[in-house]
PDB file of C-alpha atoms in Angstrom:
ATOM      1  CA  MET R   7     -29.994-145.691-188.547  1.00 77.00           C
ATOM      2  CA  ASP R   8     -26.327-144.662-188.282  1.00 90.00           C
ATOM      3  CA  VAL R   9     -26.462-141.767-185.830  1.00 93.00           C
ATOM      4  CA  ARG R  10     -22.785-140.942-186.287  1.00 94.00           C
ATOM      5  CA  GLU R  11     -23.169-140.647-190.028  1.00 94.00           C
ATOM      6  CA  ILE R  12     -26.227-138.415-189.630  1.00 94.00           C
ATOM      7  CA  ALA R  13     -24.259-136.138-187.319  1.00 95.00           C
ATOM      8  CA  ARG R  14     -21.289-136.014-189.704  1.00 95.00           C
ATOM      9  CA  ARG R  15     -23.585-135.147-192.594  1.00 95.00           C
ATOM     10  CA  ALA R  16     -25.190-132.320-190.620  1.00 95.00           C
ATOM     11  CA  LEU R  17     -21.809-130.910-189.606  1.00 96.00           C
ATOM     12  CA  LYS R  18     -20.502-131.106-193.171  1.00 96.00           C
ATOM     13  CA  ILE R  19     -23.520-129.216-194.515  1.00 96.00           C
ATOM     14  CA  GLU R  20     -23.053-126.483-191.913  1.00 96.00           C
ATOM     15  CA  ALA R  21     -19.276-126.358-192.456  1.00 97.00           C
ATOM     16  CA  ASP R  22     -19.833-126.010-196.206  1.00 96.00           C
ATOM     17  CA  ALA R  23     -22.304-123.201-195.581  1.00 96.00           C
ATOM     18  CA  ILE R  24     -19.677-121.258-193.651  1.00 96.00           C
ATOM     19  CA  TYR R  25     -16.928-122.051-196.170  1.00 96.00           C
ATOM     20  CA  LYS R  26     -19.021-120.668-199.020  1.00 96.00           C
ATOM     21  CA  LEU R  27     -19.356-117.368-197.165  1.00 96.00           C
ATOM     22  CA  LEU R  28     -15.732-116.674-198.051  1.00 96.00           C
ATOM     23  CA  ASN R  29     -16.754-115.709-201.588  1.00 95.00           C
ATOM     24  CA  LYS R  30     -19.475-113.416-200.195  1.00 95.00           C
ATOM     25  CA  ILE R  31     -17.085-111.180-198.255  1.00 96.00           C
ATOM     26  CA  ASP R  32     -17.236-108.412-200.838  1.00 95.00           C
ATOM     27  CA  ASP R  33     -17.564-104.631-201.024  1.00 97.00           C
ATOM     28  CA  ASN R  34     -20.894-104.830-199.224  1.00 97.00           C
ATOM     29  CA  PHE R  35     -19.126-106.380-196.231  1.00 97.00           C
ATOM     30  CA  VAL R  36     -16.558-103.578-196.240  1.00 97.00           C
ATOM     31  CA  LYS R  37     -19.401-101.056-196.446  1.00 97.00           C
ATOM     32  CA  ALA R  38     -21.175-102.688-193.493  1.00 97.00           C
ATOM     33  CA  VAL R  39     -18.005-102.504-191.403  1.00 97.00           C
ATOM     34  CA  ASP R  40     -17.581 -98.811-192.267  1.00 97.00           C
ATOM     35  CA  ILE R  41     -21.219 -98.032-191.418  1.00 97.00           C
ATOM     36  CA  ILE R  42     -20.946 -99.655-187.996  1.00 97.00           C
ATOM     37  CA  PHE R  43     -17.495 -98.178-187.339  1.00 96.00           C
ATOM     38  CA  ASN R  44     -18.772 -94.664-188.034  1.00 96.00           C
ATOM     39  CA  CYS R  45     -21.991 -95.168-186.072  1.00 95.00           C
ATOM     40  CA  LYS R  46     -22.480 -92.415-183.482  1.00 93.00           C
ATOM     41  CA  GLY R  47     -25.095 -94.387-181.574  1.00 94.00           C
ATOM     42  CA  ARG R  48     -25.582 -98.096-180.962  1.00 95.00           C
ATOM     43  CA  LEU R  49     -25.795-101.101-183.222  1.00 97.00           C
ATOM     44  CA  VAL R  50     -29.343-102.404-182.749  1.00 97.00           C
ATOM     45  CA  VAL R  51     -29.672-106.031-183.817  1.00 97.00           C
ATOM     46  CA  THR R  52     -33.087-107.492-184.581  1.00 97.00           C
ATOM     47  CA  GLY R  53     -34.400-110.845-185.732  1.00 96.00           C
ATOM     48  CA  MET R  54     -37.380-113.143-185.212  1.00 96.00           C
ATOM     49  CA  GLY R  55     -37.445-116.748-184.014  1.00 95.00           C
ATOM     50  CA  LYS R  56     -34.180-118.632-184.516  1.00 95.00           C
ATOM     51  CA  SER R  57     -32.706-115.606-186.273  1.00 96.00           C
ATOM     52  CA  GLY R  58     -33.549-113.602-183.175  1.00 96.00           C
ATOM     53  CA  LEU R  59     -31.601-116.008-180.996  1.00 97.00           C
ATOM     54  CA  ILE R  60     -28.648-115.647-183.351  1.00 97.00           C
ATOM     55  CA  GLY R  61     -29.112-111.882-183.222  1.00 97.00           C
ATOM     56  CA  LYS R  62     -28.894-111.863-179.432  1.00 97.00           C
ATOM     57  CA  LYS R  63     -25.564-113.643-179.570  1.00 96.00           C
ATOM     58  CA  ILE R  64     -24.258-111.302-182.270  1.00 97.00           C
ATOM     59  CA  ALA R  65     -25.316-108.248-180.264  1.00 96.00           C
ATOM     60  CA  SER R  66     -23.563-109.662-177.210  1.00 93.00           C
ATOM     61  CA  THR R  67     -20.383-110.302-179.190  1.00 93.00           C
ATOM     62  CA  PHE R  68     -20.367-106.754-180.532  1.00 93.00           C
ATOM     63  CA  ALA R  69     -20.975-105.277-177.078  1.00 89.00           C
ATOM     64  CA  SER R  70     -18.074-107.225-175.555  1.00 84.00           C
ATOM     65  CA  THR R  71     -15.636-106.260-178.310  1.00 87.00           C
ATOM     66  CA  GLY R  72     -15.982-102.499-178.348  1.00 86.00           C
ATOM     67  CA  THR R  73     -19.128-101.854-180.399  1.00 90.00           C
ATOM     68  CA  PRO R  74     -22.057-100.623-178.248  1.00 91.00           C
ATOM     69  CA  SER R  75     -24.893-102.941-179.188  1.00 94.00           C
ATOM     70  CA  LEU R  76     -28.280-104.210-178.035  1.00 96.00           C
ATOM     71  CA  PHE R  77     -30.955-106.582-179.249  1.00 97.00           C
ATOM     72  CA  MET R  78     -34.480-105.428-180.069  1.00 95.00           C
ATOM     73  CA  HIS R  79     -37.210-108.026-180.566  1.00 95.00           C
ATOM     74  CA  PRO R  80     -39.137-106.984-183.702  1.00 94.00           C
ATOM     75  CA  ALA R  81     -42.522-108.138-182.358  1.00 92.00           C
ATOM     76  CA  GLU R  82     -41.956-106.121-179.191  1.00 92.00           C
ATOM     77  CA  GLY R  83     -40.734-103.289-181.389  1.00 88.00           C
ATOM     78  CA  VAL R  84     -44.165-102.681-182.900  1.00 80.00           C
ATOM     79  CA  HIS R  85     -45.589-102.592-179.381  1.00 85.00           C
ATOM     80  CA  GLY R  86     -43.376 -99.866-178.021  1.00 84.00           C
ATOM     81  CA  ASP R  87     -39.786-101.106-178.079  1.00 88.00           C
ATOM     82  CA  LEU R  88     -39.090 -99.075-181.212  1.00 89.00           C
ATOM     83  CA  GLY R  89     -38.482 -96.359-178.636  1.00 90.00           C
ATOM     84  CA  MET R  90     -35.079 -97.997-178.202  1.00 90.00           C
ATOM     85  CA  LEU R  91     -34.086 -96.538-181.553  1.00 93.00           C
ATOM     86  CA  VAL R  92     -32.592 -93.066-181.717  1.00 90.00           C
ATOM     87  CA  LYS R  93     -31.002 -91.085-184.502  1.00 89.00           C
ATOM     88  CA  GLY R  94     -27.413 -92.086-184.931  1.00 92.00           C
ATOM     89  CA  ASP R  95     -28.110 -95.785-184.395  1.00 96.00           C
ATOM     90  CA  VAL R  96     -27.551 -98.471-187.011  1.00 97.00           C
ATOM     91  CA  VAL R  97     -29.916-101.457-187.321  1.00 97.00           C
ATOM     92  CA  LEU R  98     -28.675-104.914-188.232  1.00 98.00           C
ATOM     93  CA  ALA R  99     -31.635-107.102-189.243  1.00 97.00           C
ATOM     94  CA  ILE R 100     -31.344-110.869-189.658  1.00 97.00           C
ATOM     95  CA  SER R 101     -33.831-112.873-191.688  1.00 97.00           C
ATOM     96  CA  ASN R 102     -33.172-115.865-193.904  1.00 96.00           C
ATOM     97  CA  SER R 103     -36.289-115.295-196.008  1.00 95.00           C
ATOM     98  CA  GLY R 104     -36.058-111.523-195.877  1.00 96.00           C
ATOM     99  CA  GLU R 105     -39.837-111.491-195.608  1.00 96.00           C
ATOM    100  CA  THR R 106     -40.292-111.894-191.855  1.00 95.00           C
ATOM    101  CA  GLU R 107     -43.528-110.019-191.170  1.00 94.00           C
ATOM    102  CA  GLU R 108     -42.449-108.518-187.858  1.00 94.00           C
ATOM    103  CA  ILE R 109     -39.237-107.125-189.348  1.00 95.00           C
ATOM    104  CA  VAL R 110     -40.861-105.827-192.536  1.00 95.00           C
ATOM    105  CA  SER R 111     -43.436-103.993-190.407  1.00 94.00           C
ATOM    106  CA  ILE R 112     -40.783-101.930-188.595  1.00 94.00           C
ATOM    107  CA  LEU R 113     -38.855-100.912-191.725  1.00 95.00           C
ATOM    108  CA  PRO R 114     -40.884 -97.699-192.295  1.00 93.00           C
ATOM    109  CA  ILE R 115     -40.102 -96.477-188.779  1.00 92.00           C
ATOM    110  CA  ILE R 116     -36.404 -97.233-189.249  1.00 93.00           C
ATOM    111  CA  LYS R 117     -36.400 -95.177-192.448  1.00 92.00           C
ATOM    112  CA  ARG R 118     -38.456 -92.386-190.849  1.00 91.00           C
ATOM    113  CA  LEU R 119     -35.798 -92.056-188.144  1.00 91.00           C
ATOM    114  CA  ASP R 120     -33.163 -91.867-190.879  1.00 93.00           C
ATOM    115  CA  ILE R 121     -31.375 -94.889-189.426  1.00 95.00           C
ATOM    116  CA  LEU R 122     -29.075 -96.885-191.685  1.00 97.00           C
ATOM    117  CA  LEU R 123     -30.139-100.508-192.144  1.00 97.00           C
ATOM    118  CA  ILE R 124     -27.815-103.467-192.684  1.00 98.00           C
ATOM    119  CA  SER R 125     -29.341-106.859-193.332  1.00 97.00           C
ATOM    120  CA  ILE R 126     -28.076-110.429-193.227  1.00 98.00           C
ATOM    121  CA  VAL R 127     -30.382-112.384-195.511  1.00 97.00           C
ATOM    122  CA  GLY R 128     -30.659-115.616-197.409  1.00 96.00           C
ATOM    123  CA  LYS R 129     -32.550-114.076-200.366  1.00 96.00           C
ATOM    124  CA  LEU R 130     -31.163-111.025-202.105  1.00 96.00           C
ATOM    125  CA  ASP R 131     -34.449-110.278-203.885  1.00 96.00           C
ATOM    126  CA  SER R 132     -36.441-110.126-200.646  1.00 96.00           C
ATOM    127  CA  THR R 133     -38.264-107.107-199.235  1.00 97.00           C
ATOM    128  CA  LEU R 134     -35.723-106.693-196.425  1.00 97.00           C
ATOM    129  CA  ALA R 135     -32.787-106.811-198.825  1.00 97.00           C
ATOM    130  CA  LYS R 136     -34.364-104.242-201.144  1.00 96.00           C
ATOM    131  CA  LYS R 137     -35.078-101.851-198.262  1.00 96.00           C
ATOM    132  CA  SER R 138     -31.582-102.124-196.772  1.00 97.00           C
ATOM    133  CA  ASP R 139     -28.722 -99.686-197.177  1.00 97.00           C
ATOM    134  CA  CYS R 140     -26.288-102.599-197.155  1.00 97.00           C
ATOM    135  CA  VAL R 141     -26.999-106.290-197.741  1.00 98.00           C
ATOM    136  CA  LEU R 142     -24.879-109.230-196.601  1.00 98.00           C
ATOM    137  CA  ASP R 143     -25.551-112.478-198.413  1.00 97.00           C
ATOM    138  CA  ALA R 144     -25.716-115.428-195.990  1.00 97.00           C
ATOM    139  CA  SER R 145     -27.679-117.745-198.264  1.00 96.00           C
ATOM    140  CA  VAL R 146     -27.176-121.501-198.072  1.00 95.00           C
ATOM    141  CA  GLU R 147     -27.898-124.246-200.560  1.00 93.00           C
ATOM    142  CA  LYS R 148     -29.743-126.371-198.030  1.00 94.00           C
ATOM    143  CA  GLU R 149     -30.373-126.795-194.346  1.00 95.00           C
ATOM    144  CA  ALA R 150     -28.752-129.572-192.321  1.00 94.00           C
ATOM    145  CA  CYS R 151     -32.290-130.627-191.438  1.00 90.00           C
ATOM    146  CA  PRO R 152     -33.184-133.573-193.736  1.00 88.00           C
ATOM    147  CA  LEU R 153     -36.581-131.952-194.322  1.00 88.00           C
ATOM    148  CA  ASN R 154     -34.799-128.742-195.330  1.00 86.00           C
ATOM    149  CA  LEU R 155     -37.118-126.908-192.954  1.00 84.00           C
ATOM    150  CA  ALA R 156     -35.550-126.352-189.525  1.00 90.00           C
ATOM    151  CA  PRO R 157     -33.116-123.396-189.540  1.00 91.00           C
ATOM    152  CA  THR R 158     -29.716-125.044-189.112  1.00 95.00           C
ATOM    153  CA  ALA R 159     -27.158-124.223-191.796  1.00 95.00           C
ATOM    154  CA  SER R 160     -28.821-120.843-192.401  1.00 96.00           C
ATOM    155  CA  THR R 161     -28.578-119.785-188.747  1.00 96.00           C
ATOM    156  CA  THR R 162     -24.989-121.039-188.575  1.00 97.00           C
ATOM    157  CA  ALA R 163     -24.116-118.943-191.622  1.00 97.00           C
ATOM    158  CA  ALA R 164     -25.824-115.866-190.168  1.00 97.00           C
ATOM    159  CA  LEU R 165     -23.949-116.309-186.886  1.00 97.00           C
ATOM    160  CA  ALA R 166     -20.633-116.710-188.706  1.00 97.00           C
ATOM    161  CA  MET R 167     -21.310-113.578-190.770  1.00 97.00           C
ATOM    162  CA  GLY R 168     -22.061-111.660-187.571  1.00 97.00           C
ATOM    163  CA  ASP R 169     -18.870-112.924-185.969  1.00 96.00           C
ATOM    164  CA  ALA R 170     -16.895-111.881-189.054  1.00 97.00           C
ATOM    165  CA  LEU R 171     -18.315-108.365-188.737  1.00 97.00           C
ATOM    166  CA  ALA R 172     -17.470-108.210-185.039  1.00 95.00           C
ATOM    167  CA  VAL R 173     -13.909-109.437-185.550  1.00 93.00           C
ATOM    168  CA  ALA R 174     -13.307-107.032-188.435  1.00 94.00           C
ATOM    169  CA  LEU R 175     -14.527-104.137-186.282  1.00 94.00           C
ATOM    170  CA  LEU R 176     -12.507-105.344-183.305  1.00 90.00           C
ATOM    171  CA  GLU R 177      -9.303-105.103-185.322  1.00 88.00           C
ATOM    172  CA  LYS R 178     -10.320-101.876-187.041  1.00 90.00           C
ATOM    173  CA  ARG R 179     -10.829-100.267-183.612  1.00 88.00           C
ATOM    174  CA  GLY R 180      -7.491-101.538-182.333  1.00 85.00           C
ATOM    175  CA  PHE R 181      -9.314-103.382-179.543  1.00 76.00           C
ATOM    176  CA  LYS R 182      -6.812-104.902-177.081  1.00 74.00           C
ATOM    177  CA  GLU R 183      -6.826-107.526-174.348  1.00 67.00           C
ATOM    178  CA  GLU R 184      -7.065-104.770-171.754  1.00 65.00           C
ATOM    179  CA  ASP R 185     -10.198-103.418-173.448  1.00 62.00           C
ATOM    180  CA  PHE R 186     -11.749-106.883-173.512  1.00 65.00           C
ATOM    181  CA  ALA R 187     -10.968-107.297-169.821  1.00 58.00           C
ATOM    182  CA  MET R 188     -12.817-104.070-168.999  1.00 60.00           C
ATOM    183  CA  PHE R 189     -16.032-105.670-170.224  1.00 62.00           C
ATOM    184  CA  HIS R 190     -15.267-109.000-168.493  1.00 56.00           C
ATOM    185  CA  PRO R 191     -14.102-108.001-165.007  1.00 58.00           C
ATOM    186  CA  SER R 192     -15.383-111.210-163.416  1.00 58.00           C
ATOM    187  CA  GLY R 193     -13.743-113.529-165.917  1.00 58.00           C
ATOM    188  CA  SER R 194     -10.279-115.018-165.435  1.00 58.00           C
ATOM    189  CA  LEU R 195      -8.881-112.881-168.260  1.00 59.00           C
ATOM    190  CA  GLY R 196     -10.344-109.747-166.736  1.00 61.00           C
ATOM    191  CA  LYS R 197      -8.781-110.541-163.388  1.00 62.00           C
ATOM    192  CA  LYS R 198      -5.400-111.237-164.974  1.00 62.00           C
ATOM    193  CA  LEU R 199      -5.424-107.918-166.761  1.00 64.00           C
ATOM    194  CA  LEU R 200      -7.182-105.730-164.194  1.00 69.00           C
ATOM    195  CA  LEU R 201      -6.598-107.044-160.673  1.00 79.00           C
ATOM    196  CA  LYS R 202      -3.704-105.332-158.920  1.00 87.00           C
ATOM    197  CA  VAL R 203      -1.639-106.326-155.926  1.00 91.00           C
ATOM    198  CA  SER R 204      -3.252-103.484-153.976  1.00 91.00           C
ATOM    199  CA  ASP R 205      -6.664-105.112-154.491  1.00 90.00           C
ATOM    200  CA  ILE R 206      -5.778-108.264-152.567  1.00 90.00           C
ATOM    201  CA  TYR R 207      -2.659-107.707-150.442  1.00 94.00           C
ATOM    202  CA  HIS R 208      -2.415-107.497-146.646  1.00 95.00           C
ATOM    203  CA  ILE R 209      -1.194-104.366-144.886  1.00 93.00           C
ATOM    204  CA  GLY R 210      -0.665-102.937-141.405  1.00 89.00           C
ATOM    205  CA  ASN R 211      -0.502-105.345-138.479  1.00 91.00           C
ATOM    206  CA  ARG R 212      -1.093-108.300-140.816  1.00 93.00           C
ATOM    207  CA  VAL R 213       2.429-107.963-142.236  1.00 94.00           C
ATOM    208  CA  PRO R 214       5.062-110.122-140.463  1.00 95.00           C
ATOM    209  CA  VAL R 215       8.069-107.937-139.612  1.00 96.00           C
ATOM    210  CA  VAL R 216      10.972-108.326-137.163  1.00 95.00           C
ATOM    211  CA  ASN R 217      14.101-106.303-136.444  1.00 96.00           C
ATOM    212  CA  LYS R 218      17.439-107.662-137.659  1.00 95.00           C
ATOM    213  CA  ASN R 219      18.700-107.964-134.054  1.00 95.00           C
ATOM    214  CA  VAL R 220      16.099-110.487-132.856  1.00 95.00           C
ATOM    215  CA  THR R 221      16.666-114.194-132.351  1.00 95.00           C
ATOM    216  CA  VAL R 222      15.314-116.982-134.494  1.00 95.00           C
ATOM    217  CA  THR R 223      12.836-117.787-131.714  1.00 95.00           C
ATOM    218  CA  ASP R 224      11.418-114.254-131.893  1.00 95.00           C
ATOM    219  CA  ALA R 225      11.088-114.546-135.661  1.00 95.00           C
ATOM    220  CA  ILE R 226       9.280-117.892-135.363  1.00 95.00           C
ATOM    221  CA  LEU R 227       6.767-116.341-132.987  1.00 95.00           C
ATOM    222  CA  GLU R 228       6.126-113.534-135.502  1.00 95.00           C
ATOM    223  CA  MET R 229       5.773-115.992-138.356  1.00 94.00           C
ATOM    224  CA  SER R 230       3.357-118.153-136.387  1.00 93.00           C
ATOM    225  CA  SER R 231       1.172-115.214-135.373  1.00 93.00           C
ATOM    226  CA  LYS R 232       0.819-113.867-138.927  1.00 92.00           C
ATOM    227  CA  GLY R 233       0.502-117.171-140.786  1.00 91.00           C
ATOM    228  CA  PHE R 234       2.329-116.402-144.039  1.00 92.00           C
ATOM    229  CA  GLY R 235       5.196-118.830-143.550  1.00 91.00           C
ATOM    230  CA  CYS R 236       7.720-116.021-143.597  1.00 94.00           C
ATOM    231  CA  THR R 237       8.695-112.739-141.986  1.00 95.00           C
ATOM    232  CA  ALA R 238      10.343-109.613-143.305  1.00 96.00           C
ATOM    233  CA  ILE R 239      13.507-108.445-141.558  1.00 96.00           C
ATOM    234  CA  VAL R 240      14.196-104.715-141.249  1.00 96.00           C
ATOM    235  CA  ASP R 241      16.979-102.524-139.913  1.00 95.00           C
ATOM    236  CA  ASP R 242      16.583 -99.861-137.256  1.00 94.00           C
ATOM    237  CA  ASP R 243      15.207 -97.444-139.879  1.00 94.00           C
ATOM    238  CA  GLY R 244      12.565 -99.924-140.998  1.00 94.00           C
ATOM    239  CA  ARG R 245      14.247-100.734-144.320  1.00 95.00           C
ATOM    240  CA  LEU R 246      14.052-104.262-145.668  1.00 96.00           C
ATOM    241  CA  VAL R 247      17.298-106.187-145.227  1.00 95.00           C
ATOM    242  CA  GLY R 248      16.138-109.775-145.532  1.00 95.00           C
ATOM    243  CA  ILE R 249      13.439-112.397-145.194  1.00 95.00           C
ATOM    244  CA  VAL R 250      13.147-115.722-143.402  1.00 95.00           C
ATOM    245  CA  THR R 251      10.832-118.468-144.621  1.00 93.00           C
ATOM    246  CA  ASP R 252       9.863-121.923-143.400  1.00 92.00           C
ATOM    247  CA  GLY R 253      12.463-123.288-145.787  1.00 92.00           C
ATOM    248  CA  ASP R 254      15.182-121.136-144.232  1.00 92.00           C
ATOM    249  CA  LEU R 255      14.236-122.516-140.791  1.00 94.00           C
ATOM    250  CA  ARG R 256      14.533-126.111-142.003  1.00 93.00           C
ATOM    251  CA  ARG R 257      17.914-125.441-143.533  1.00 93.00           C
ATOM    252  CA  GLY R 258      18.972-123.651-140.343  1.00 93.00           C
ATOM    253  CA  LEU R 259      18.085-126.708-138.249  1.00 92.00           C
ATOM    254  CA  GLU R 260      20.412-128.801-140.395  1.00 92.00           C
ATOM    255  CA  LYS R 261      23.224-126.257-140.075  1.00 91.00           C
ATOM    256  CA  PHE R 262      23.093-125.039-136.450  1.00 91.00           C
ATOM    257  CA  ASN R 263      22.701-126.943-133.179  1.00 90.00           C
ATOM    258  CA  ASN R 264      21.721-123.761-131.331  1.00 91.00           C
ATOM    259  CA  LEU R 265      19.435-122.376-134.019  1.00 93.00           C
ATOM    260  CA  PHE R 266      16.725-120.903-131.798  1.00 93.00           C
ATOM    261  CA  THR R 267      19.111-118.596-129.898  1.00 93.00           C
ATOM    262  CA  ARG R 268      21.017-117.427-132.941  1.00 93.00           C
ATOM    263  CA  ASN R 269      20.520-114.049-134.597  1.00 95.00           C
ATOM    264  CA  ILE R 270      17.871-114.117-137.335  1.00 95.00           C
ATOM    265  CA  MET R 271      20.310-112.793-139.921  1.00 95.00           C
ATOM    266  CA  ASP R 272      22.305-116.034-139.668  1.00 94.00           C
ATOM    267  CA  ILE R 273      19.664-117.852-141.687  1.00 94.00           C
ATOM    268  CA  ALA R 274      17.987-114.993-143.566  1.00 93.00           C
ATOM    269  CA  SER R 275      17.808-114.605-147.322  1.00 91.00           C
ATOM    270  CA  LYS R 276      19.494-111.256-147.952  1.00 90.00           C
ATOM    271  CA  ASN R 277      17.743-110.339-151.244  1.00 89.00           C
ATOM    272  CA  PRO R 278      14.007-110.937-150.795  1.00 92.00           C
ATOM    273  CA  LYS R 279      11.739-110.602-153.801  1.00 92.00           C
ATOM    274  CA  THR R 280       9.392-107.629-153.670  1.00 94.00           C
ATOM    275  CA  ILE R 281       6.643-106.075-155.775  1.00 93.00           C
ATOM    276  CA  GLU R 282       4.894-102.712-156.080  1.00 91.00           C
ATOM    277  CA  GLU R 283       1.298-102.324-154.943  1.00 91.00           C
ATOM    278  CA  ASP R 284       0.164-101.049-158.357  1.00 88.00           C
ATOM    279  CA  ALA R 285       1.604-104.079-160.170  1.00 88.00           C
ATOM    280  CA  LEU R 286      -0.804-106.633-161.593  1.00 86.00           C
ATOM    281  CA  ALA R 287      -1.570-109.630-159.413  1.00 86.00           C
ATOM    282  CA  ALA R 288      -0.703-111.740-162.459  1.00 84.00           C
ATOM    283  CA  LYS R 289       2.824-110.310-162.344  1.00 88.00           C
ATOM    284  CA  ALA R 290       3.107-111.289-158.680  1.00 90.00           C
ATOM    285  CA  LEU R 291       2.098-114.820-159.661  1.00 89.00           C
ATOM    286  CA  GLN R 292       4.762-114.918-162.377  1.00 90.00           C
ATOM    287  CA  ILE R 293       7.457-113.896-159.897  1.00 93.00           C
ATOM    288  CA  MET R 294       6.298-116.516-157.397  1.00 92.00           C
ATOM    289  CA  GLU R 295       6.326-119.246-160.032  1.00 92.00           C
ATOM    290  CA  LYS R 296       9.741-118.222-161.361  1.00 92.00           C
ATOM    291  CA  HIS R 297      11.396-118.279-157.931  1.00 91.00           C
ATOM    292  CA  SER R 298       9.306-121.081-156.365  1.00 91.00           C
ATOM    293  CA  ILE R 299       8.074-118.887-153.506  1.00 91.00           C
ATOM    294  CA  THR R 300       4.615-118.302-152.058  1.00 91.00           C
ATOM    295  CA  SER R 301       4.797-114.722-150.763  1.00 92.00           C
ATOM    296  CA  LEU R 302       5.997-111.323-151.933  1.00 94.00           C
ATOM    297  CA  LEU R 303       6.617-108.254-149.822  1.00 95.00           C
ATOM    298  CA  VAL R 304       5.285-104.875-150.902  1.00 94.00           C
ATOM    299  CA  VAL R 305       7.723-102.045-150.184  1.00 92.00           C
ATOM    300  CA  ASP R 306       7.591 -98.261-150.447  1.00 90.00           C
ATOM    301  CA  ASP R 307      10.104 -96.016-152.209  1.00 87.00           C
ATOM    302  CA  LYS R 308      12.437 -96.264-149.198  1.00 88.00           C
ATOM    303  CA  GLU R 309      12.405-100.069-149.223  1.00 92.00           C
ATOM    304  CA  ARG R 310      10.238-100.274-146.125  1.00 92.00           C
ATOM    305  CA  PRO R 311       7.848-103.267-146.177  1.00 94.00           C
ATOM    306  CA  TYR R 312       4.232-102.330-145.551  1.00 94.00           C
ATOM    307  CA  GLY R 313       2.338-105.090-147.343  1.00 94.00           C
ATOM    308  CA  ILE R 314       2.458-108.751-148.286  1.00 96.00           C
ATOM    309  CA  ILE R 315       0.687-110.860-150.917  1.00 95.00           C
ATOM    310  CA  HIS R 316       0.432-114.640-150.710  1.00 93.00           C
ATOM    311  CA  LEU R 317      -0.169-117.222-153.413  1.00 91.00           C
ATOM    312  CA  HIS R 318      -3.454-118.124-151.716  1.00 91.00           C
ATOM    313  CA  ASP R 319      -4.667-114.536-152.166  1.00 89.00           C
ATOM    314  CA  ILE R 320      -4.119-114.849-155.907  1.00 87.00           C
ATOM    315  CA  LEU R 321      -5.847-118.229-156.043  1.00 85.00           C
ATOM    316  CA  LYS R 322      -8.860-116.946-154.105  1.00 85.00           C
ATOM    317  CA  ALA R 323      -9.135-113.952-156.423  1.00 81.00           C
ATOM    318  CA  GLY R 324      -9.468-116.281-159.413  1.00 76.00           C
ATOM    319  CA  VAL R 325      -6.458-114.969-161.329  1.00 70.00           C
ATOM    320  CA  ILE R 326      -5.490-118.537-162.194  1.00 66.00           C
TER     321      ILE R 326
END
């Protein structure tokens, strides 16, 4: 037994099944997209067994890409879950044979509710196909299973057809990264596109600030007490005039013998990088990476520092 060859054969059969779907993207596919796009309710996906598992994934993909969708188990449907269906919904039924008893049994109720029915089937002459308002052909020549029994290529084809529908609708709706992030707030993409500086920055007494007239020793004490490796420097009106970092202190030690008694402005960086509180945390990260720094000051419209965001805050938030 050559296990690698068996695996390659199975993958080739499934790849061929998907490739042959290209010729089945016809007017019926366009009609299905239009039906779902114009749906005033939800897309209710149903399927039994392996097709049901595929249906759950398809419903999830639709829901996360701008098409309100849910999965209804057909066997549970005849025992009360048909109450999930309301006028204005669209049903997407998946069945390779098109004769799945549990699905066929709920077709009269779907029609009675005047709900449009789209089917993904492997047999165009099946009961499900004949009762559907729109039929998508996902038939395959054979399963990857050597017995031609276990749903393999057929479920792969059904999944690919569902994904094609979801992607077509995604583009038709003009769905953007920001929209995707709204449905994935805990994912890294969601955090990159949704998390703002104001969600994770430090304010008030946590912000290291010294007056421009203090000594380097005073600034070091402020830096040590706040723990950001830097301190903002302000004038008598509280406006930002500079910043001192650990790096500035090291360079100052090389330059001055009497560093600790010198005025802080002798070693300060005069043009500190700042950011607005409503900016994305991802933008703050970009600025830090570009300038090889680990902190950014948040200033108001009068250039007065009132917040600070550190690289560690961004890391902890999962933006990276």
